[in-house]
Every structure is written in C-alpha cells, then in structure tokens.
Amino acid sequence: MDAELLVPALCTGFGLGALAAAVRALTVAVRLWAGGERVPGVVIPRAAFDRRPGALVAYTDRLGRAFVLDPGRYGPFHGLPQAGATVPVVHARNRPEQARVWSVRALLAPSFGWFLTSALACGTALAVLP
C-alpha cells in the first residue's frame, strides 16, 4: 500500500466507523421512542460539593425503585429545565438504570454528532486524495 493512500484510508475507516455509531445511536433512539417505558422525573440540583455543571433527574420505575439520571454537562443543551420542574424520562423495559430524558434533542443528539463526525472524516478523506 502506498504511503499516500494511508491517510485517506484511515479517514475513510474512521468515517465509516462513526457512521456505524450514528446508525446504532439512531436505532437505540427509535427503540426507546417506539417501545420505551415513559415515567415522570423531577429535576434536582447537584450537591454543593459536586462541581460538574447541570442538574440531575430523579425518577422511579414502575416497581417503585428510585433512580437518578445524570444527563451530563449537556443537560441544559438538551432542554433540561431548572431544578424542581418535572420532565419525562424514558427507559427500555426491564432496564431502568439506562434511562434518557424524553425529548427529541436528548434522544437524537448522539446520532447527529456521530453523523457530523462521519461526514467530516469522509470529507477529509476525499480532500486529501492524490
């Protein structure tokens, strides 16, 4: 293999891998949208000693077990309201510990990010072709 084809091959491989991750994230979002269990959650503030940004979401599953969802630093980006508000939470049946906030932005943001990464990597591969 020529050295001049190494960078385009790596970029193409990375782009196809990111595209596969986008399809997987979209599949998970569609499965949650179609067959996930929706429960109400309450936005709670983080503890004072926790320096990470964003809030947490407390919710209970249908069996009454309490869980806490950490949407991470992108919680406000996904439309998470201020503390004390009620938000819908969705999780796969029999997997309440793997929940997500029930909104279009929160469900589709991972697949959109992976798709943009894929497009950037494949575009780079096309740009550096000899």
Short mmCIF file of C-alpha atoms in Angstrom, two decimals:
data_model
loop_
_atom_site.label_atom_id
_atom_site.label_comp_id
_atom_site.label_asym_id
_atom_site.label_seq_id
_atom_site.Cartn_x
_atom_site.Cartn_y
_atom_site.Cartn_z
CA MET A 1 0.00 0.00 0.00
CA ASP A 2 1.34 3.38 -0.93
CA ALA A 3 2.03 5.86 1.84
CA GLU A 4 -0.04 8.50 0.05
CA LEU A 5 -3.16 6.32 0.39
CA LEU A 6 -2.68 5.72 4.11
CA VAL A 7 -4.30 8.96 5.32
CA PRO A 8 -7.37 8.66 3.05
CA ALA A 9 -7.77 5.01 4.08
CA LEU A 10 -7.59 5.90 7.78
CA CYS A 11 -10.02 8.79 7.36
CA THR A 12 -12.44 6.61 5.41
CA GLY A 13 -12.25 3.86 8.02
CA PHE A 14 -12.83 6.31 10.85
CA GLY A 15 -15.70 7.91 8.91
CA LEU A 16 -17.39 4.57 8.31
CA GLY A 17 -16.95 3.65 11.97
CA ALA A 18 -18.53 6.94 13.03
CA LEU A 19 -21.36 6.31 10.57
CA ALA A 20 -21.94 2.89 12.15
CA ALA A 21 -22.04 4.55 15.58
CA ALA A 22 -24.58 7.08 14.26
CA VAL A 23 -26.80 4.30 12.95
CA ARG A 24 -26.54 2.46 16.26
CA ALA A 25 -27.42 5.59 18.27
CA LEU A 26 -30.35 6.28 15.96
CA THR A 27 -31.56 2.68 16.35
CA VAL A 28 -31.44 2.99 20.14
CA ALA A 29 -33.37 6.26 19.98
CA VAL A 30 -36.05 4.74 17.73
CA ARG A 31 -36.40 1.72 20.01
CA LEU A 32 -36.80 3.96 23.03
CA TRP A 33 -39.26 6.16 21.16
CA ALA A 34 -41.36 3.21 19.98
CA GLY A 35 -41.25 0.80 22.89
CA GLY A 36 -39.67 2.54 25.85
CA GLU A 37 -41.33 2.94 29.19
CA ARG A 38 -42.07 6.59 29.98
CA VAL A 39 -42.06 7.75 33.57
CA PRO A 40 -42.10 11.22 35.14
CA GLY A 41 -38.92 12.59 36.65
CA VAL A 42 -38.10 15.61 38.79
CA VAL A 43 -35.08 17.82 38.12
CA ILE A 44 -32.94 18.12 41.26
CA PRO A 45 -29.82 20.23 41.82
CA ARG A 46 -26.42 18.67 42.30
CA ALA A 47 -24.83 18.56 45.71
CA ALA A 48 -22.86 21.65 46.70
CA PHE A 49 -19.51 19.84 46.59
CA ASP A 50 -20.16 18.47 43.07
CA ARG A 51 -18.58 20.96 40.67
CA ARG A 52 -19.93 19.42 37.47
CA PRO A 53 -22.43 21.63 35.60
CA GLY A 54 -26.07 20.73 35.07
CA ALA A 55 -28.72 19.13 37.20
CA LEU A 56 -29.84 15.57 37.90
CA VAL A 57 -33.19 13.91 37.26
CA ALA A 58 -34.75 11.70 39.96
CA TYR A 59 -37.35 9.17 38.83
CA THR A 60 -38.92 5.87 39.86
CA ASP A 61 -39.64 2.88 37.68
CA ARG A 62 -42.96 1.04 37.62
CA LEU A 63 -41.85 -1.14 40.55
CA GLY A 64 -41.21 1.90 42.73
CA ARG A 65 -37.40 1.72 42.72
CA ALA A 66 -35.72 5.12 42.83
CA PHE A 67 -33.07 6.09 40.27
CA VAL A 68 -31.07 9.20 39.45
CA LEU A 69 -30.29 10.15 35.85
CA ASP A 70 -27.23 12.27 35.15
CA PRO A 71 -27.68 13.93 31.73
CA GLY A 72 -24.14 15.23 31.99
CA ARG A 73 -22.82 18.60 31.00
CA TYR A 74 -25.17 18.73 28.02
CA GLY A 75 -28.36 18.72 30.13
CA PRO A 76 -29.13 22.40 29.52
CA PHE A 77 -28.35 21.90 25.82
CA HIS A 78 -30.96 19.13 25.67
CA GLY A 79 -33.59 21.44 27.12
CA LEU A 80 -33.42 20.35 30.75
CA PRO A 81 -35.39 22.90 32.83
CA GLN A 82 -34.41 24.38 36.18
CA ALA A 83 -34.49 22.39 39.43
CA GLY A 84 -37.95 21.46 40.68
CA ALA A 85 -39.52 21.01 37.24
CA THR A 86 -40.99 17.75 36.02
CA VAL A 87 -39.53 16.12 32.91
CA PRO A 88 -40.44 12.88 31.15
CA VAL A 89 -37.88 10.09 31.29
CA VAL A 90 -37.78 7.04 29.01
CA HIS A 91 -36.00 3.73 29.52
CA ALA A 92 -36.07 0.31 27.92
CA ARG A 93 -38.30 -2.21 29.63
CA ASN A 94 -36.51 -4.03 32.46
CA ARG A 95 -33.56 -1.59 32.18
CA PRO A 96 -34.49 1.47 34.23
CA GLU A 97 -30.86 2.26 35.05
CA GLN A 98 -30.20 3.11 31.38
CA ALA A 99 -32.65 5.98 31.03
CA ARG A 100 -32.67 9.15 28.96
CA VAL A 101 -34.60 12.38 29.08
CA TRP A 102 -37.64 12.08 26.80
CA SER A 103 -37.09 14.86 24.26
CA VAL A 104 -36.18 14.95 20.61
CA ARG A 105 -32.94 16.80 21.33
CA ALA A 106 -31.82 14.39 24.05
CA LEU A 107 -32.64 11.28 22.02
CA LEU A 108 -31.24 12.36 18.64
CA ALA A 109 -28.21 14.44 19.67
CA PRO A 110 -25.78 11.48 19.87
CA SER A 111 -26.68 10.20 16.40
CA PHE A 112 -26.46 13.71 14.94
CA GLY A 113 -23.00 14.22 16.46
CA TRP A 114 -21.74 10.88 15.14
CA PHE A 115 -23.14 11.67 11.69
CA LEU A 116 -21.34 15.03 11.60
CA THR A 117 -18.12 13.32 12.69
CA SER A 118 -18.57 10.76 9.92
CA ALA A 119 -19.18 13.45 7.31
CA LEU A 120 -16.11 15.39 8.45
CA ALA A 121 -13.86 12.31 8.36
CA CYS A 122 -15.08 11.13 4.96
CA GLY A 123 -14.82 14.67 3.59
CA THR A 124 -11.25 14.85 4.83
CA ALA A 125 -10.52 11.55 3.09
CA LEU A 126 -11.84 12.96 -0.18
CA ALA A 127 -9.91 16.19 0.24
CA VAL A 128 -6.53 14.52 0.78
CA LEU A 129 -6.82 12.04 -2.06
CA PRO A 130 -3.96 12.47 -4.51
#
